[in-house]
Tab-separated table of C-alpha atoms in Angstrom:
chain	number	residue	atom	x	y	z
A	1	MET	CA	8.573	-6.319	38.558
A	2	PRO	CA	9.087	-7.959	41.969
A	3	ALA	CA	12.680	-8.973	42.651
A	4	ARG	CA	11.721	-12.567	43.393
A	5	HIS	CA	10.036	-12.884	40.029
A	6	GLN	CA	13.052	-11.310	38.330
A	7	ARG	CA	15.305	-13.983	39.799
A	8	LEU	CA	12.911	-16.612	38.571
A	9	ILE	CA	12.971	-15.493	34.941
A	10	ASP	CA	16.737	-15.056	35.027
A	11	ARG	CA	17.214	-18.758	35.739
A	12	PRO	CA	17.701	-20.391	32.303
A	13	ALA	CA	15.431	-23.313	31.567
A	14	ALA	CA	16.763	-26.653	30.329
A	15	SER	CA	16.983	-25.672	26.675
A	16	ASP	CA	16.886	-29.059	24.900
A	17	GLU	CA	13.926	-30.407	26.849
A	18	LEU	CA	12.021	-27.137	26.695
A	19	ALA	CA	12.649	-26.731	22.970
A	20	ALA	CA	11.282	-30.249	22.446
A	21	ALA	CA	8.188	-29.428	24.502
A	22	LEU	CA	7.554	-26.248	22.532
A	23	ALA	CA	7.975	-28.076	19.221
A	24	ALA	CA	5.547	-30.757	20.417
A	25	ILE	CA	2.906	-28.105	21.152
A	26	ARG	CA	3.113	-26.760	17.598
A	27	GLU	CA	2.945	-30.267	16.163
A	28	GLU	CA	-0.103	-31.160	18.256
A	29	LEU	CA	-1.865	-28.034	17.016
A	30	GLY	CA	-0.999	-28.814	13.402
A	31	LEU	CA	0.883	-25.554	12.883
A	32	ASP	CA	3.184	-25.352	9.870
A	33	ALA	CA	4.828	-22.106	8.753
A	34	GLU	CA	5.307	-23.375	5.184
A	35	PHE	CA	2.817	-22.311	2.500
A	36	PRO	CA	1.629	-24.390	-0.445
A	37	PRO	CA	3.699	-23.720	-3.599
A	38	ALA	CA	0.654	-22.222	-5.372
A	39	ALA	CA	0.202	-19.647	-2.582
A	40	GLU	CA	3.911	-18.764	-2.612
A	41	ALA	CA	3.862	-18.340	-6.396
A	42	GLU	CA	0.738	-16.186	-6.284
A	43	ALA	CA	2.218	-14.018	-3.538
A	44	ALA	CA	5.488	-13.549	-5.453
A	45	ALA	CA	3.590	-12.488	-8.576
A	46	TYR	CA	1.501	-9.899	-6.714
A	47	ALA	CA	4.532	-8.615	-4.802
A	48	ALA	CA	6.446	-8.100	-8.057
A	49	ASP	CA	3.616	-6.071	-9.596
A	50	PRO	CA	1.495	-4.527	-6.800
A	51	ARG	CA	-1.846	-2.907	-7.633
A	52	LEU	CA	-1.619	0.620	-6.235
A	53	PRO	CA	-4.768	2.778	-6.099
A	54	GLU	CA	-4.978	6.099	-7.946
A	55	PRO	CA	-5.527	8.462	-4.965
A	56	ASP	CA	-2.152	9.665	-3.690
A	57	ARG	CA	-1.753	10.434	0.029
A	58	THR	CA	2.019	10.075	0.142
A	59	GLN	CA	2.245	13.726	1.257
A	60	VAL	CA	0.821	12.764	4.674
A	61	PRO	CA	3.843	12.118	6.950
A	62	PHE	CA	2.677	8.823	8.411
A	63	VAL	CA	4.734	6.927	10.999
A	64	THR	CA	4.370	3.380	12.314
A	65	ILE	CA	4.599	2.427	16.001
A	66	ASP	CA	5.162	-1.248	16.739
A	67	PRO	CA	7.065	-3.633	19.003
A	68	GLU	CA	10.783	-3.827	18.360
A	69	GLY	CA	11.672	-6.103	15.455
A	70	SER	CA	8.212	-6.003	13.836
A	71	THR	CA	8.102	-6.477	10.078
A	72	ASP	CA	4.365	-7.052	9.454
A	73	LEU	CA	3.278	-3.428	9.882
A	74	ASP	CA	-0.503	-3.062	9.627
A	75	GLN	CA	-1.015	0.553	10.704
A	76	ALA	CA	0.513	3.996	10.248
A	77	LEU	CA	-0.795	7.211	11.758
A	78	HIS	CA	-0.573	10.974	11.633
A	79	LEU	CA	-2.361	13.515	13.834
A	80	GLU	CA	-2.861	17.260	13.507
A	81	ARG	CA	-4.785	19.976	15.261
A	82	ASP	CA	-8.070	21.218	13.830
A	83	GLY	CA	-9.131	24.290	15.767
A	84	ASP	CA	-10.052	23.020	19.233
A	85	GLY	CA	-10.146	19.467	17.937
A	86	PHE	CA	-7.996	17.056	15.963
A	87	VAL	CA	-7.695	15.204	12.685
A	88	VAL	CA	-6.456	11.619	12.872
A	89	HIS	CA	-5.198	9.973	9.682
A	90	TYR	CA	-4.925	6.206	10.067
A	91	ALA	CA	-3.589	4.039	7.229
A	92	ILE	CA	-4.265	0.285	7.285
A	93	ALA	CA	-2.415	-2.144	5.016
A	94	ASP	CA	-4.477	-2.996	1.914
A	95	VAL	CA	-4.146	-6.783	1.951
A	96	ALA	CA	-7.049	-7.142	-0.478
A	97	ALA	CA	-4.768	-5.689	-3.184
A	98	PHE	CA	-2.595	-8.818	-2.872
A	99	VAL	CA	-5.221	-11.525	-2.510
A	100	GLU	CA	-7.184	-12.945	-5.430
A	101	PRO	CA	-10.659	-13.898	-4.173
A	102	GLY	CA	-10.883	-17.665	-4.317
A	103	GLY	CA	-7.171	-17.947	-5.140
A	104	ALA	CA	-4.422	-19.893	-3.417
A	105	ILE	CA	-3.523	-17.192	-0.854
A	106	ASP	CA	-7.198	-16.658	-0.029
A	107	ALA	CA	-7.810	-20.373	0.485
A	108	GLU	CA	-4.761	-20.765	2.734
A	109	ALA	CA	-5.625	-17.636	4.754
A	110	ARG	CA	-9.129	-18.973	5.383
A	111	ARG	CA	-7.592	-22.236	6.543
A	112	ARG	CA	-5.276	-20.422	8.988
A	113	GLY	CA	-7.507	-17.593	10.242
A	114	GLN	CA	-4.754	-15.570	11.881
A	115	THR	CA	-1.033	-15.376	12.513
A	116	MET	CA	0.063	-17.691	15.310
A	117	TYR	CA	2.835	-16.532	17.637
A	118	ALA	CA	5.037	-19.169	19.242
A	119	PRO	CA	8.291	-18.684	21.184
A	120	ASP	CA	10.197	-20.702	18.593
A	121	GLY	CA	8.775	-18.849	15.592
A	122	ARG	CA	5.525	-17.509	14.198
A	123	VAL	CA	3.157	-19.094	11.700
A	124	PRO	CA	1.991	-16.206	9.494
A	125	LEU	CA	-1.448	-15.742	7.978
A	126	HIS	CA	-0.035	-14.705	4.595
A	127	PRO	CA	3.224	-15.568	2.796
A	128	PRO	CA	6.013	-13.356	4.199
A	129	VAL	CA	6.775	-11.850	0.772
A	130	VAL	CA	3.400	-10.116	1.210
A	131	SER	CA	2.915	-9.806	4.981
A	132	GLU	CA	6.472	-8.695	5.749
A	133	GLY	CA	7.215	-7.136	2.375
A	134	ALA	CA	4.930	-5.843	-0.345
A	135	ALA	CA	1.836	-5.180	1.822
A	136	SER	CA	3.623	-4.106	5.012
A	137	LEU	CA	3.737	-0.337	5.653
A	138	LEU	CA	7.520	-0.263	5.768
A	139	GLU	CA	9.454	2.957	6.168
A	140	GLY	CA	10.070	4.834	2.926
A	141	GLN	CA	8.054	2.449	0.754
A	142	GLU	CA	4.996	3.409	-1.302
A	143	ARG	CA	2.161	1.127	-0.323
A	144	ALA	CA	-1.554	0.553	-0.919
A	145	ALA	CA	-3.644	1.332	2.141
A	146	TYR	CA	-7.119	1.990	3.448
A	147	VAL	CA	-6.863	5.543	4.772
A	148	TRP	CA	-9.248	6.560	7.534
A	149	THR	CA	-9.579	10.287	8.247
A	150	MET	CA	-11.376	10.954	11.517
A	151	ARG	CA	-12.224	14.428	12.792
A	152	LEU	CA	-12.483	14.794	16.556
A	153	ASP	CA	-13.877	17.588	18.697
A	154	ALA	CA	-12.159	19.003	21.779
A	155	SER	CA	-13.455	16.127	23.919
A	156	GLY	CA	-12.020	13.480	21.574
A	157	ASP	CA	-15.408	12.471	20.199
A	158	VAL	CA	-15.528	11.644	16.470
A	159	THR	CA	-17.561	14.158	14.477
A	160	GLY	CA	-16.865	12.880	10.971
A	161	THR	CA	-15.102	10.026	9.185
A	162	THR	CA	-13.999	9.329	5.621
A	163	LEU	CA	-12.377	6.199	4.208
A	164	GLU	CA	-10.559	5.667	0.918
A	165	ARG	CA	-8.072	3.348	-0.722
A	166	ALA	CA	-4.940	5.350	-1.478
A	167	ARG	CA	-1.172	5.272	-1.812
A	168	VAL	CA	0.798	6.120	1.315
A	169	ARG	CA	4.431	6.270	2.363
A	170	SER	CA	5.493	5.877	5.995
A	171	ARG	CA	8.244	8.290	6.978
A	172	GLU	CA	9.534	6.378	10.028
A	173	GLN	CA	9.258	3.018	11.711
A	174	LEU	CA	9.254	3.661	15.465
A	175	THR	CA	9.333	1.191	18.317
A	176	TYR	CA	7.156	1.851	21.348
A	177	ARG	CA	10.203	2.940	23.325
A	178	GLU	CA	11.295	5.328	20.586
A	179	ALA	CA	7.804	6.797	20.303
A	180	GLN	CA	7.561	7.211	24.086
A	181	ALA	CA	10.936	8.986	24.128
A	182	ARG	CA	9.770	11.328	21.362
A	183	ILE	CA	6.610	12.162	23.288
A	184	ASP	CA	8.545	12.720	26.513
A	185	GLY	CA	10.831	14.987	24.488
A	186	SER	CA	7.892	17.146	23.325
A	187	ASP	CA	7.530	15.850	19.760
A	188	ALA	CA	4.691	17.961	18.333
A	189	MET	CA	2.865	15.335	16.272
A	190	LEU	CA	3.272	12.444	18.683
A	191	GLY	CA	2.337	14.752	21.550
A	192	LEU	CA	-1.099	14.874	19.938
A	193	LEU	CA	-1.273	11.096	20.245
A	194	ARG	CA	-0.986	11.538	24.007
A	195	GLU	CA	-3.735	14.193	24.022
A	196	VAL	CA	-6.093	12.162	21.857
A	197	GLY	CA	-5.297	8.942	23.722
A	198	GLU	CA	-6.092	10.452	27.116
A	199	LEU	CA	-9.314	11.978	25.804
A	200	ARG	CA	-10.376	8.635	24.383
A	201	ILE	CA	-9.596	6.911	27.703
A	202	THR	CA	-11.873	9.440	29.441
A	203	LEU	CA	-14.632	8.647	26.944
A	204	GLU	CA	-14.059	4.937	27.563
A	205	GLU	CA	-14.565	5.495	31.278
A	206	ALA	CA	-17.788	7.390	30.612
A	207	ARG	CA	-19.275	4.475	28.662
A	208	ASP	CA	-18.162	1.936	31.316
A	209	GLY	CA	-15.517	0.403	29.101
A	210	ALA	CA	-12.926	-1.889	30.629
A	211	SER	CA	-9.408	-2.943	29.736
A	212	LEU	CA	-7.109	-5.466	31.340
A	213	ASP	CA	-3.928	-3.704	30.142
A	214	MET	CA	-1.997	-6.849	31.017
A	215	PRO	CA	1.787	-6.612	31.121
A	216	GLU	CA	3.175	-8.337	28.061
A	217	GLU	CA	4.085	-11.902	28.882
A	218	GLU	CA	6.850	-12.820	26.480
A	219	ILE	CA	8.765	-16.020	26.033
A	220	ALA	CA	12.177	-14.702	25.059
A	221	ARG	CA	14.932	-16.732	23.484
A	222	HIS	CA	18.474	-16.190	24.760
A	223	GLY	CA	20.808	-18.354	22.734
A	224	ASP	CA	19.548	-21.886	23.261
A	225	ASP	CA	17.553	-20.918	26.361
A	226	TYR	CA	14.011	-19.577	26.791
A	227	ARG	CA	12.797	-17.355	29.599
A	228	LEU	CA	9.426	-15.955	30.552
A	229	GLU	CA	9.573	-12.175	30.758
A	230	ARG	CA	6.865	-9.697	31.653
A	231	ARG	CA	6.969	-6.079	30.569
A	232	GLU	CA	4.623	-3.347	31.750
A	233	LEU	CA	2.967	-1.418	28.948
A	234	LEU	CA	4.300	2.041	28.148
A	235	PRO	CA	1.756	4.896	28.111
A	236	VAL	CA	2.169	5.266	24.330
A	237	GLU	CA	0.913	1.704	23.876
A	238	ARG	CA	-2.374	2.592	25.562
A	239	TRP	CA	-2.710	5.808	23.539
A	240	ASN	CA	-1.923	3.982	20.310
A	241	ALA	CA	-4.440	1.272	21.184
A	242	GLN	CA	-7.128	3.929	21.647
A	243	VAL	CA	-6.692	5.054	18.024
A	244	SER	CA	-7.140	1.462	16.895
A	245	LEU	CA	-10.226	1.039	19.094
A	246	MET	CA	-11.680	4.299	17.771
A	247	THR	CA	-11.227	3.060	14.193
A	248	GLY	CA	-12.920	-0.235	15.039
A	249	MET	CA	-15.842	1.648	16.548
A	250	GLU	CA	-16.171	3.805	13.433
A	251	ALA	CA	-16.096	0.666	11.288
A	252	ALA	CA	-18.883	-0.846	13.377
A	253	ASP	CA	-21.005	2.291	13.022
A	254	LEU	CA	-20.619	2.223	9.231
A	255	MET	CA	-21.641	-1.424	9.002
A	256	LEU	CA	-24.507	-1.058	11.469
A	257	GLY	CA	-25.857	1.853	9.453
A	258	ALA	CA	-25.918	-0.323	6.351
A	259	GLY	CA	-26.945	-3.490	8.173
A	260	ARG	CA	-24.102	-5.353	6.437
A	261	GLY	CA	-20.750	-6.611	7.694
A	262	ILE	CA	-19.345	-8.426	10.700
A	263	LEU	CA	-18.906	-7.172	14.272
A	264	ARG	CA	-16.749	-8.314	17.168
A	265	THR	CA	-19.169	-8.760	20.059
A	266	MET	CA	-18.942	-9.706	23.718
A	267	PRO	CA	-21.686	-9.900	26.372
A	268	ARG	CA	-21.549	-8.106	29.670
A	269	PRO	CA	-20.256	-10.360	32.455
A	270	PRO	CA	-22.931	-12.104	34.540
A	271	LYS	CA	-23.538	-10.525	37.931
A	272	GLY	CA	-22.400	-13.736	39.590
A	273	ASP	CA	-18.994	-13.477	37.901
A	274	VAL	CA	-18.630	-9.894	39.088
A	275	ARG	CA	-19.514	-10.925	42.661
A	276	ARG	CA	-16.966	-13.743	42.517
A	277	PHE	CA	-14.331	-11.341	41.188
A	278	ARG	CA	-15.027	-8.939	44.069
A	279	LYS	CA	-14.513	-11.791	46.532
A	280	GLU	CA	-11.233	-12.765	44.837
A	281	VAL	CA	-10.023	-9.161	44.937
A	282	ARG	CA	-10.730	-9.057	48.660
A	283	ALA	CA	-8.822	-12.317	49.192
A	284	ILE	CA	-5.836	-10.944	47.301
A	285	GLY	CA	-5.844	-7.931	49.585
A	286	GLU	CA	-6.948	-5.035	47.369
A	287	GLU	CA	-9.672	-2.507	48.218
A	288	TRP	CA	-12.535	-2.185	45.714
A	289	ALA	CA	-15.234	0.307	46.627
A	290	GLU	CA	-18.868	-0.801	46.464
A	291	GLY	CA	-20.580	0.700	43.435
A	292	GLU	CA	-17.380	1.233	41.475
A	293	HIS	CA	-17.543	-0.301	37.998
A	294	TYR	CA	-15.024	-3.085	37.461
A	295	GLY	CA	-13.566	-1.203	34.481
A	296	ALA	CA	-12.792	1.842	36.617
A	297	PHE	CA	-11.317	-0.411	39.311
A	298	LEU	CA	-9.008	-2.179	36.830
A	299	ARG	CA	-7.842	1.144	35.365
A	300	ARG	CA	-6.704	2.541	38.712
A	301	LEU	CA	-4.717	-0.496	39.879
A	302	ASP	CA	-1.045	0.141	40.577
A	303	ARG	CA	0.723	-1.933	37.917
A	304	SER	CA	3.926	-2.029	40.004
A	305	LYS	CA	2.326	-4.016	42.853
A	306	PRO	CA	2.899	-7.794	42.787
A	307	THR	CA	-0.775	-8.460	43.550
A	308	THR	CA	-2.010	-6.463	40.545
A	309	LEU	CA	-1.056	-9.077	37.962
A	310	ALA	CA	-2.882	-11.735	39.995
A	311	ILE	CA	-5.988	-9.526	40.002
A	312	LEU	CA	-5.722	-8.963	36.250
A	313	GLN	CA	-5.382	-12.701	35.723
A	314	VAL	CA	-8.551	-13.549	37.631
A	315	ALA	CA	-10.348	-10.619	35.953
A	316	ARG	CA	-10.065	-12.429	32.625
A	317	ARG	CA	-13.257	-14.274	33.523
A	318	LEU	CA	-15.131	-10.990	33.108
A	319	PHE	CA	-14.041	-10.839	29.462
A	320	ARG	CA	-15.428	-14.162	28.257
A	321	GLY	CA	-17.864	-14.941	25.464
A	322	ALA	CA	-16.379	-12.824	22.684
A	323	GLY	CA	-17.538	-13.788	19.207
A	324	TYR	CA	-18.434	-12.471	15.773
A	325	THR	CA	-21.870	-11.376	14.602
A	326	VAL	CA	-22.661	-11.182	10.888
A	327	LEU	CA	-24.989	-8.371	9.792
A	328	ASP	CA	-27.037	-9.680	6.885
A	329	GLY	CA	-29.394	-6.767	6.350
A	330	THR	CA	-31.894	-7.863	8.987
A	331	ALA	CA	-30.061	-6.438	12.017
A	332	PRO	CA	-31.202	-3.036	13.304
A	333	GLY	CA	-29.260	-0.043	12.010
A	334	GLY	CA	-27.685	1.248	15.208
A	335	GLY	CA	-25.879	0.229	18.348
A	336	SER	CA	-28.720	0.051	20.864
A	337	ASP	CA	-29.105	-3.749	20.668
A	338	ALA	CA	-27.077	-5.205	23.566
A	339	SER	CA	-26.237	-8.283	21.487
A	340	LEU	CA	-24.274	-6.067	19.078
A	341	ILE	CA	-22.097	-4.473	21.770
A	342	GLN	CA	-18.525	-5.335	22.669
A	343	ALA	CA	-18.980	-4.992	26.422
A	344	ALA	CA	-15.322	-4.368	27.298
A	345	ILE	CA	-15.313	-1.412	24.906
A	346	GLY	CA	-18.810	-0.325	25.848
A	347	ALA	CA	-19.859	0.191	22.218
A	348	PRO	CA	-20.280	-1.648	18.917
A	349	TYR	CA	-16.875	-2.606	17.533
A	350	ALA	CA	-15.252	-4.434	14.631
A	351	HIS	CA	-11.823	-5.932	14.065
A	352	THR	CA	-10.403	-3.570	11.470
A	353	THR	CA	-6.781	-2.618	11.952
A	354	ALA	CA	-4.715	-5.820	11.610
A	355	PRO	CA	-5.433	-7.369	8.169
A	356	LEU	CA	-1.899	-8.729	7.788
A	357	ARG	CA	-2.362	-10.843	10.913
A	358	ARG	CA	-6.117	-11.455	11.172
A	359	LEU	CA	-8.393	-12.685	8.379
A	360	VAL	CA	-11.626	-10.951	9.375
A	361	ASP	CA	-10.143	-7.446	9.053
A	362	ARG	CA	-9.795	-7.787	5.265
A	363	TYR	CA	-13.546	-8.334	4.964
A	364	VAL	CA	-14.412	-5.528	7.380
A	365	LEU	CA	-12.266	-3.026	5.482
A	366	ALA	CA	-13.804	-3.962	2.126
A	367	HIS	CA	-17.315	-3.540	3.567
A	368	CYS	CA	-16.510	-0.219	5.202
A	369	GLU	CA	-14.798	1.325	2.170
A	370	ALA	CA	-17.771	0.496	-0.057
A	371	ILE	CA	-20.345	1.696	2.490
A	372	ALA	CA	-18.446	4.928	3.206
A	373	ASN	CA	-18.352	5.804	-0.496
A	374	GLY	CA	-21.866	4.748	-1.429
A	375	ARG	CA	-20.832	1.753	-3.540
A	376	ASP	CA	-21.976	-1.831	-3.626
A	377	ILE	CA	-20.076	-4.125	-1.281
A	378	PRO	CA	-17.723	-6.342	-3.330
A	379	ALA	CA	-19.287	-9.736	-3.927
A	380	TRP	CA	-16.194	-11.557	-2.608
A	381	ALA	CA	-16.391	-9.643	0.680
A	382	SER	CA	-20.096	-10.297	1.135
A	383	LYS	CA	-19.912	-13.990	0.244
A	384	GLY	CA	-16.776	-14.406	2.332
A	385	LEU	CA	-18.713	-13.755	5.544
A	386	VAL	CA	-20.211	-17.233	5.249
A	387	GLY	CA	-18.319	-19.396	7.731
A	388	LEU	CA	-16.049	-16.532	8.782
A	389	PRO	CA	-17.158	-16.410	12.450
A	390	GLU	CA	-16.411	-20.109	12.776
A	391	ILE	CA	-12.988	-19.691	11.141
A	392	MET	CA	-12.077	-16.874	13.515
A	393	GLN	CA	-13.394	-18.655	16.604
A	394	GLU	CA	-11.500	-21.832	15.790
A	395	SER	CA	-8.246	-20.034	14.996
A	396	GLY	CA	-8.652	-17.923	18.127
A	397	GLN	CA	-8.955	-21.054	20.222
A	398	VAL	CA	-5.801	-22.458	18.630
A	399	ALA	CA	-3.923	-19.191	19.228
A	400	SER	CA	-5.030	-19.116	22.863
A	401	ARG	CA	-4.004	-22.716	23.394
A	402	LEU	CA	-0.630	-22.101	21.740
A	403	GLU	CA	0.037	-19.096	23.983
A	404	ARG	CA	-1.233	-20.770	27.151
A	405	GLU	CA	0.589	-24.059	26.697
A	406	SER	CA	3.833	-22.352	25.647
A	407	ILE	CA	3.788	-20.166	28.746
A	408	ASP	CA	2.890	-23.167	30.900
A	409	ALA	CA	5.870	-25.095	29.518
A	410	VAL	CA	8.292	-22.275	30.329
A	411	GLU	CA	6.824	-21.858	33.827
A	412	ILE	CA	7.176	-25.578	34.500
A	413	ALA	CA	10.775	-25.569	33.272
A	414	MET	CA	11.645	-22.708	35.592
A	415	LEU	CA	9.711	-23.944	38.650
A	416	ARG	CA	11.077	-27.482	38.644
A	417	HIS	CA	13.837	-26.552	41.052
A	418	ARG	CA	11.250	-25.325	43.596
A	419	ILE	CA	9.406	-28.597	44.285
A	420	GLY	CA	8.244	-28.595	47.911
A	421	GLU	CA	8.116	-24.799	48.264
A	422	ASP	CA	4.963	-22.989	49.423
A	423	PHE	CA	3.391	-20.076	47.546
A	424	ASP	CA	0.634	-17.560	48.304
A	425	ALA	CA	-2.358	-18.271	46.081
A	426	VAL	CA	-6.033	-17.447	45.545
A	427	VAL	CA	-8.559	-20.080	44.489
A	428	VAL	CA	-10.209	-18.956	41.254
A	429	GLU	CA	-12.221	-22.021	40.274
A	430	THR	CA	-13.343	-25.292	41.825
A	431	ARG	CA	-14.171	-28.593	40.147
A	432	LYS	CA	-15.013	-32.123	41.262
A	433	ASP	CA	-11.393	-33.172	40.803
A	434	GLY	CA	-9.804	-30.171	42.505
A	435	ALA	CA	-9.330	-26.471	41.927
A	436	THR	CA	-7.455	-23.862	39.925
A	437	VAL	CA	-5.371	-21.359	41.873
A	438	GLN	CA	-3.695	-18.115	40.919
A	439	LEU	CA	-0.248	-17.750	42.473
A	440	LEU	CA	0.565	-14.226	43.597
A	441	ASP	CA	4.307	-14.423	42.979
A	442	PRO	CA	5.129	-15.661	40.410
A	443	PRO	CA	1.671	-14.892	38.947
A	444	ALA	CA	1.016	-18.316	37.441
A	445	GLU	CA	-2.184	-20.346	37.258
A	446	ALA	CA	-2.166	-24.057	38.102
A	447	ALA	CA	-4.168	-27.022	39.377
A	448	CYS	CA	-4.276	-27.464	43.155
A	449	ALA	CA	-5.768	-30.023	45.527
A	450	THR	CA	-7.795	-27.974	48.015
A	451	SER	CA	-11.284	-27.785	49.482
A	452	ALA	CA	-11.133	-23.974	49.658
A	453	GLU	CA	-13.815	-21.968	47.861
A	454	PRO	CA	-13.255	-19.489	44.979
A	455	GLY	CA	-11.917	-16.223	46.320
A	456	GLU	CA	-10.219	-17.790	49.344
A	457	ARG	CA	-6.501	-17.217	49.892
A	458	ILE	CA	-4.347	-20.269	50.687
A	459	ARG	CA	-0.748	-21.459	50.833
A	460	ALA	CA	-0.094	-23.819	47.914
A	461	ARG	CA	2.787	-26.295	47.878
A	462	LEU	CA	4.385	-27.270	44.575
A	463	VAL	CA	4.296	-31.062	44.327
A	464	GLU	CA	4.810	-31.706	40.615
A	465	ALA	CA	6.417	-29.900	37.678
A	466	ASP	CA	6.589	-32.377	34.796
A	467	LEU	CA	7.715	-30.763	31.556
A	468	ALA	CA	7.278	-33.862	29.390
A	469	ALA	CA	3.647	-34.169	30.511
A	470	ARG	CA	3.314	-30.357	30.711
A	471	ARG	CA	1.770	-30.644	34.159
A	472	LEU	CA	2.154	-28.196	37.054
A	473	ARG	CA	0.410	-29.312	40.244
A	474	PHE	CA	0.047	-27.929	43.760
A	475	GLU	CA	-1.672	-28.999	46.948
A	476	GLU	CA	-2.816	-26.854	49.836
A	477	ALA	CA	-0.120	-26.609	52.513
A	478	ARG	CA	-1.480	-27.504	55.948
């Protein structure tokens, strides 16, 4: 992280005013962490007497890998060699075992859509007694799970997949840093995660997949103060993400084969957006070879350079238009239809691996388990697809606004002392009333009065940083 940016985030923001601004954002969005009494009572009853499936896979030494302090643990994994290839066991929390279709938890989860993360607390999708307790794949606890078993060849390609509901027991709860240290220390099982992850990244490149791999932008609380902190991803996070992506791709293939389910889709970026991005990259000062796919270009960027985050920020426009597509039996069985592709992944894909935090995953898992075992899809899962894309789109918009406005508030609080200073910036969008610029350092996005065209590099002067109005405004320095 550039030293200048480090000094910026080390300057505490005005805690009382910032806390009030953050609370106001949650209130405006109608976010309330409290659950209706009926949902709490239902959750407590299920948690006290969980419904565990008959198949027992507690002998598989699963481990979880999550951010530090996580308690809602959706996934656990175990890998082993299989000749020249690999076997990947991936356990996903069985939330359906704790939710009565049409019951109080179900109704509240459909109202919320997903867990919302705010700097002053999260608003969970399910009551914590379930999401952080009885359904979470906590270390040493016997839990219900959907267990995926995927066989891979020497190239990392999947050659066979099974899926069952079974009992599991995680052996360890590892943070990303702990897992990375184990891998660096030659841990045999986790070393396979590195091998499989790298193979899957190579396959992603071959299908023209693309990933932003943005540094985590966290609003951290330090006593009564908040600070914006950015952390570069560890290699294990990318490898772990590849296992999740692989599972989502397998889920999509199962549902496409049956013509039933719900996919996560995204169109390829328009050629005009790619041309604009190339111009912006040039203005920022990075070399991008003609003919190189934007996914390959993003993968090779040096994450330690201060300009890289600015490039990743403007690249977000290439990842727009994501949605959900319901398969109702009329869609073609296969992934050749471009409308069924998730373009950033370069293949059909489904949200599958985070049912504690995202509503749609519960329905995907129920569809996939039935399809994989030749059974009828549960009626609740099939009927529940009605209105589900709209629920997920709306909750996704709320989550994005919560994240964006919270980060904006912290940036304003920390930039207020720099009114009148000039910053290097690239114009990323123009409108009748002005433009949006991407600052290079700190890598923030803001409104700016300028006649420059998208992709042009300018000097932007900070003229307003109003926390109460949550407004950050620049003008081009002449």
